[in-house]
Amino acid sequence: MAAVGSTISASDYNTIRNKIIAVMGAGGTNPNTGSTDLSFGYNQTINSVAVSSASTIAKSQFDNLRFDILNAKLHQDGTTPTITTVNVGDVINYSATSPVFQYETISDQAIANRFNIGSGYYSLAAAQTSYTGATLTPPTFVGGWSSSISNEITVTWPSSSAMRYFFNTGGRIRFSCSFVPSLANSQNTVWQNTLANAGTQSFGAISSGSGAVNFYNLTTSFQTWYTAVSSAPYSSNQWLLQVRVSSGNCTTSSVTATSIVFRFVWNDGYTDPGGPPPGDLAQGTLTLSIDEQYAGSPAGISLLPTVSPPTVQPAWTVTRPLYTATSITGS
């Protein structure tokens, strides 16, 4: 970057542009290191273009760079950052108060916060089983269990790139579970409270829950990314949320998988020291709910700048996945 007080060169402009298009564009490379990193990239419309060393940087080129920065930060924060508009005739020097210093600072923030998604820039939607509007029926278990019950949810995208961009733009797959007891006993009450207290757990590109597991460190073996533990003396009763890819790779250097498999295990490890069965049997209706957070909305979230018809207004575009579920089974 230019020294303080010097004028801005084409390479300075292009350095800033490379940072923000690594976030907003197809990505795949860390702009600071030049190394492959598939956690970069939203795959959205880009306004700015690189400038040549022999040309004067026009106001329109600064405007397009500003629009790319604004689109990234609006998506991440839900609010418009303070950013200067460059005017015709401005002499752009590199200093702490210059627009270019500001543009670079905000672009660095966009890189650091690239998995964030701001209010108003995402939607919550039911898990869909087709692209014609059919949704997944929440898996339900009715009856009792004294050992373990489980099921699996498979989430599939049409391509590995579509899956990567879903998570890069802040997409998350969300789960919650409820239990309505059919018997009045302590264990049923504890299970009901344990699952209620677990709330909604979401899986994305940032590790969450009680395990350091996220989209970019998945393998073909199940890893536990969240565990809900019941209170004593029922602490051996646990709800485990596990995840793996169905096949292929899922790292920052290689994403070839197109499906993620989530497994849910309700372990009832508590042994009733009292009388004969059913004793402290866990019995009732268990319901697993699934939805997703994705970038955009059914009505469309426009990208800047605003264009006039007949030009089509660019909008956020993310491919949502399809879901299948197995029954909750066990004993």
Coordinates of C-alpha atoms in Angstrom, one line a residue:
M1 CA 0.0 0.0 0.0
A2 CA 1.1 3.6 -0.6
A3 CA 3.1 5.5 1.9
V4 CA 1.3 8.1 4.0
G5 CA 0.9 11.3 2.0
S6 CA 1.5 9.8 -1.4
T7 CA -1.1 9.5 -4.1
I8 CA -3.0 6.3 -4.8
S9 CA -1.8 4.0 -7.5
A10 CA -3.7 1.5 -9.5
S11 CA -2.0 -1.3 -7.5
D12 CA -3.3 0.3 -4.3
Y13 CA -6.9 0.3 -5.7
N14 CA -6.5 -3.3 -6.9
T15 CA -5.3 -4.4 -3.6
I16 CA -8.4 -3.2 -1.9
R17 CA -10.6 -4.6 -4.7
N18 CA -8.9 -8.0 -4.3
K19 CA -9.8 -8.1 -0.7
I20 CA -13.5 -7.3 -1.1
I21 CA -14.1 -9.5 -4.2
A22 CA -12.5 -12.4 -2.2
V23 CA -15.6 -12.0 0.0
M24 CA -18.3 -10.9 -2.4
G25 CA -17.2 -12.8 -5.5
A26 CA -16.5 -16.5 -6.3
G27 CA -13.6 -16.4 -3.7
G28 CA -11.6 -19.5 -3.0
T29 CA -8.4 -17.6 -2.2
N30 CA -7.3 -15.8 0.9
P31 CA -6.4 -12.3 -0.4
N32 CA -3.9 -11.7 2.3
T33 CA -1.8 -14.8 1.8
G34 CA -2.7 -15.9 -1.8
S35 CA -3.3 -19.4 -0.6
T36 CA -6.4 -21.5 -1.4
D37 CA -9.2 -21.0 1.1
L38 CA -12.7 -22.0 0.2
S39 CA -14.1 -20.2 3.2
F40 CA -13.9 -17.1 1.1
G41 CA -16.5 -16.2 -1.4
Y42 CA -20.3 -15.3 -1.5
N43 CA -20.6 -15.8 -5.3
Q44 CA -22.6 -12.6 -5.7
T45 CA -22.5 -9.9 -8.4
I46 CA -19.4 -7.8 -8.5
N47 CA -19.4 -4.1 -9.6
S48 CA -15.7 -3.2 -9.6
V49 CA -13.1 -4.1 -12.1
A50 CA -9.3 -4.0 -11.8
V51 CA -7.6 -0.9 -13.2
S52 CA -4.5 -0.7 -15.2
S53 CA -1.3 1.1 -14.1
A54 CA -1.5 3.4 -17.1
S55 CA -5.0 4.8 -16.3
T56 CA -6.5 7.4 -14.1
I57 CA -8.9 5.9 -11.6
A58 CA -12.3 7.4 -12.4
K59 CA -15.1 8.4 -10.0
S60 CA -17.2 5.6 -11.4
Q61 CA -14.5 3.0 -10.5
F62 CA -14.3 4.3 -6.9
D63 CA -18.2 4.2 -6.8
N64 CA -18.2 0.6 -8.0
L65 CA -15.6 -0.4 -5.4
R66 CA -17.7 1.4 -2.7
F67 CA -20.8 -0.5 -3.8
D68 CA -19.0 -3.9 -3.5
I69 CA -17.8 -2.9 0.0
L70 CA -21.3 -1.7 1.0
N71 CA -22.9 -4.9 -0.3
A72 CA -20.6 -7.0 1.9
K73 CA -21.0 -4.9 5.0
L74 CA -24.8 -4.5 4.7
H75 CA -25.0 -8.3 4.5
Q76 CA -22.8 -8.9 7.5
D77 CA -24.0 -6.1 9.8
G78 CA -27.5 -5.2 8.6
T79 CA -26.5 -1.5 8.8
T80 CA -24.8 0.9 6.4
P81 CA -21.2 1.7 7.4
T82 CA -19.7 5.2 7.3
I83 CA -18.0 5.3 4.0
T84 CA -16.9 8.3 1.9
T85 CA -18.0 9.0 -1.7
V86 CA -15.2 10.0 -3.9
N87 CA -16.0 13.0 -6.1
V88 CA -14.7 14.2 -9.5
G89 CA -11.5 16.2 -9.0
D90 CA -10.6 14.8 -5.5
V91 CA -7.0 14.2 -5.0
I92 CA -6.8 10.9 -3.2
N93 CA -3.8 10.7 -0.9
Y94 CA -3.1 7.8 1.5
S95 CA -3.7 8.9 5.1
A96 CA -5.7 8.0 8.1
T97 CA -8.5 10.3 6.9
S98 CA -8.5 9.4 3.2
P99 CA -11.3 7.4 1.5
V100 CA -8.9 4.7 0.4
F101 CA -7.6 4.1 4.0
Q102 CA -11.3 3.9 5.0
Y103 CA -12.1 1.5 2.1
E104 CA -9.2 -0.8 3.0
T105 CA -10.1 -0.8 6.7
I106 CA -13.7 -1.7 6.0
S107 CA -12.6 -4.4 3.5
D108 CA -10.4 -5.9 6.2
Q109 CA -13.4 -5.9 8.6
A110 CA -15.5 -7.7 5.9
I111 CA -12.8 -10.4 5.6
A112 CA -12.7 -10.9 9.4
N113 CA -16.5 -11.0 9.7
R114 CA -17.3 -12.9 6.5
F115 CA -19.5 -15.5 8.1
N116 CA -21.7 -12.9 9.8
I117 CA -25.2 -12.2 8.6
G118 CA -27.1 -9.1 9.7
S119 CA -30.7 -8.6 10.6
G120 CA -32.8 -8.1 7.5
Y121 CA -30.4 -9.9 5.2
Y122 CA -31.4 -13.4 6.0
S123 CA -34.6 -15.5 6.1
L124 CA -35.7 -18.5 8.2
A125 CA -37.4 -21.2 6.2
A126 CA -38.8 -24.7 6.8
A127 CA -36.7 -27.6 5.6
Q128 CA -37.8 -28.4 2.1
T129 CA -38.0 -31.8 0.4
S130 CA -38.3 -30.5 -3.1
Y131 CA -37.9 -27.3 -5.1
T132 CA -41.7 -27.1 -5.6
G133 CA -42.5 -26.1 -2.1
A134 CA -42.9 -29.4 -0.2
T135 CA -41.5 -29.3 3.3
L136 CA -40.2 -32.0 5.7
T137 CA -42.5 -33.5 8.2
P138 CA -40.8 -33.2 11.6
P139 CA -39.7 -36.7 12.7
T140 CA -41.7 -37.8 15.8
F141 CA -41.3 -40.7 18.3
V142 CA -44.3 -41.8 20.3
G143 CA -43.8 -44.3 23.1
G144 CA -41.1 -45.1 25.6
W145 CA -37.4 -45.8 25.6
S146 CA -34.9 -47.0 28.3
S147 CA -31.7 -47.2 26.3
S148 CA -31.2 -45.2 23.2
I149 CA -33.3 -43.9 20.2
S150 CA -31.9 -42.1 17.1
N151 CA -32.5 -40.8 13.6
E152 CA -30.7 -39.1 10.7
I153 CA -31.4 -36.0 8.6
T154 CA -29.6 -35.8 5.2
V155 CA -29.1 -32.3 3.7
T156 CA -28.2 -32.2 0.0
W157 CA -27.2 -29.4 -2.4
P158 CA -27.0 -29.7 -6.2
S159 CA -23.2 -29.1 -6.1
S160 CA -20.3 -28.8 -3.7
S161 CA -20.0 -25.1 -4.7
A162 CA -23.6 -24.4 -3.9
M163 CA -23.1 -26.0 -0.5
R164 CA -20.0 -24.0 0.2
Y165 CA -21.7 -20.7 -0.8
F166 CA -24.7 -21.5 1.4
F167 CA -22.5 -21.7 4.5
N168 CA -20.0 -18.9 3.5
T169 CA -22.9 -16.4 3.2
G170 CA -24.0 -17.2 6.8
G171 CA -26.3 -20.0 6.2
R172 CA -27.1 -22.4 9.1
I173 CA -29.0 -25.6 9.6
R174 CA -31.1 -25.3 12.8
F175 CA -32.5 -28.0 15.1
S176 CA -34.7 -28.1 18.2
C177 CA -36.5 -30.8 20.0
S178 CA -39.5 -31.0 22.3
F179 CA -40.8 -33.8 24.6
V180 CA -44.3 -34.1 25.9
P181 CA -44.5 -36.7 28.6
S182 CA -47.3 -39.3 28.7
L183 CA -46.4 -40.4 32.3
A184 CA -45.9 -38.2 35.3
N185 CA -42.5 -39.1 36.7
S186 CA -39.2 -37.4 37.4
Q187 CA -37.3 -38.7 34.4
N188 CA -39.9 -37.5 32.0
T189 CA -39.8 -34.1 33.6
V190 CA -36.0 -34.0 33.3
W191 CA -36.1 -35.0 29.7
Q192 CA -38.7 -32.3 28.9
N193 CA -36.6 -29.7 30.7
T194 CA -33.3 -30.8 29.1
L195 CA -34.6 -30.6 25.6
A196 CA -36.4 -27.3 26.2
N197 CA -33.2 -25.8 27.7
A198 CA -31.2 -26.9 24.7
G199 CA -33.2 -24.4 22.6
T200 CA -32.3 -24.1 19.0
Q201 CA -28.9 -25.3 17.9
S202 CA -27.5 -24.2 14.6
F203 CA -24.8 -25.6 12.4
G204 CA -22.7 -23.5 10.1
A205 CA -19.2 -22.4 9.0
I206 CA -18.4 -21.2 12.6
S207 CA -18.1 -23.7 15.4
S208 CA -21.0 -23.7 17.8
G209 CA -22.5 -25.9 20.5
S210 CA -20.3 -27.9 22.8
G211 CA -17.9 -29.3 20.2
A212 CA -15.4 -27.4 18.0
V213 CA -17.1 -28.7 14.8
N214 CA -18.1 -26.7 11.8
F215 CA -18.7 -27.1 8.0
Y216 CA -15.0 -26.8 7.2
N217 CA -13.7 -29.6 9.5
L218 CA -16.3 -32.3 8.6
T219 CA -15.2 -35.8 7.8
T220 CA -17.0 -39.0 6.7
S221 CA -17.1 -40.1 10.4
F222 CA -19.7 -38.7 12.8
Q223 CA -18.5 -35.9 15.1
T224 CA -20.5 -34.6 18.1
W225 CA -21.1 -30.9 17.8
Y226 CA -23.6 -30.4 20.6
T227 CA -24.5 -32.3 23.7
A228 CA -27.4 -31.6 26.1
V229 CA -26.9 -33.2 29.5
S230 CA -29.7 -33.7 32.0
S231 CA -29.3 -32.6 35.6
A232 CA -28.3 -35.0 38.4
P233 CA -29.1 -37.7 39.1
Y234 CA -30.0 -38.0 35.4
S235 CA -26.7 -36.7 34.0
S236 CA -26.2 -39.9 32.0
N237 CA -29.3 -38.9 29.9
Q238 CA -28.0 -37.0 27.0
W239 CA -29.1 -35.6 23.6
L240 CA -26.3 -35.8 21.1
L241 CA -26.1 -33.9 17.8
Q242 CA -23.6 -35.4 15.4
V243 CA -22.6 -34.6 11.9
R244 CA -20.6 -35.9 8.9
V245 CA -20.4 -35.6 5.2
S246 CA -21.9 -38.5 3.2
S247 CA -18.7 -38.7 1.1
G248 CA -15.9 -36.6 -0.3
N249 CA -14.0 -33.7 1.3
C250 CA -15.0 -30.7 3.3
T251 CA -12.1 -28.5 4.2
T252 CA -10.9 -25.0 3.4
S253 CA -8.7 -26.4 0.7
S254 CA -11.1 -28.9 -0.9
V255 CA -14.9 -29.2 -0.9
T256 CA -16.1 -32.1 -3.0
A257 CA -19.0 -33.3 -0.8
T258 CA -22.6 -32.4 -1.7
S259 CA -24.5 -33.9 1.3
I260 CA -24.3 -33.6 5.1
V261 CA -25.7 -36.2 7.4
F262 CA -26.9 -35.2 10.9
R263 CA -27.5 -37.9 13.5
F264 CA -29.5 -37.3 16.6
V265 CA -29.2 -39.7 19.6
W266 CA -31.3 -39.6 22.7
N267 CA -29.3 -41.7 25.2
D268 CA -31.2 -42.8 28.3
G269 CA -28.4 -44.0 30.5
Y270 CA -30.2 -43.6 33.8
T271 CA -31.0 -46.7 35.8
D272 CA -33.9 -46.5 38.2
P273 CA -32.9 -47.9 41.6
G274 CA -36.5 -48.4 42.6
G275 CA -39.1 -51.0 41.9
P276 CA -39.9 -53.2 38.9
P277 CA -40.4 -51.7 35.4
P278 CA -41.6 -49.4 34.1
G279 CA -40.2 -47.5 37.0
D280 CA -38.7 -44.2 35.7
L281 CA -39.4 -45.0 32.1
A282 CA -39.0 -42.2 29.6
Q283 CA -42.3 -42.1 27.8
G284 CA -44.2 -39.6 25.7
T285 CA -44.0 -37.8 22.3
L286 CA -40.7 -36.6 21.0
T287 CA -40.6 -34.2 18.1
L288 CA -37.5 -33.0 16.2
S289 CA -37.9 -29.7 14.3
I290 CA -35.6 -28.6 11.5
D291 CA -35.3 -25.3 9.7
E292 CA -32.6 -23.2 8.1
Q293 CA -31.2 -19.7 8.0
Y294 CA -30.2 -18.6 4.5
A295 CA -28.9 -15.3 2.9
G296 CA -31.7 -13.5 1.0
S297 CA -35.4 -13.7 1.0
P298 CA -38.3 -15.0 -1.1
A299 CA -39.0 -11.4 -2.2
G300 CA -35.3 -10.8 -2.9
I301 CA -32.7 -8.6 -1.2
S302 CA -31.2 -6.2 -3.7
L303 CA -27.6 -5.5 -4.3
L304 CA -26.3 -2.0 -4.8
P305 CA -26.4 0.0 -6.9
T306 CA -30.0 0.5 -7.7
V307 CA -30.6 0.2 -11.5
S308 CA -33.3 1.4 -13.7
P309 CA -35.5 -0.9 -15.9
P310 CA -35.2 -2.7 -18.2
T311 CA -31.9 -3.6 -16.5
V312 CA -32.6 -6.4 -14.0
Q313 CA -31.8 -5.4 -10.4
P314 CA -29.1 -7.8 -9.0
A315 CA -30.1 -9.6 -5.8
W316 CA -28.7 -12.0 -3.3
T317 CA -28.8 -15.5 -4.8
V318 CA -28.1 -18.6 -2.7
T319 CA -29.1 -22.2 -3.4
R320 CA -31.1 -23.8 -0.6
P321 CA -30.7 -27.6 0.1
L322 CA -33.2 -30.4 0.2
Y323 CA -33.8 -32.6 3.2
T324 CA -34.6 -36.3 3.9
A325 CA -35.2 -37.9 7.3
T326 CA -35.2 -41.4 8.8
S327 CA -37.7 -42.4 11.5
I328 CA -36.7 -42.1 15.1
T329 CA -36.1 -45.7 16.2
G330 CA -34.6 -47.6 19.2
S331 CA -35.7 -48.8 22.6

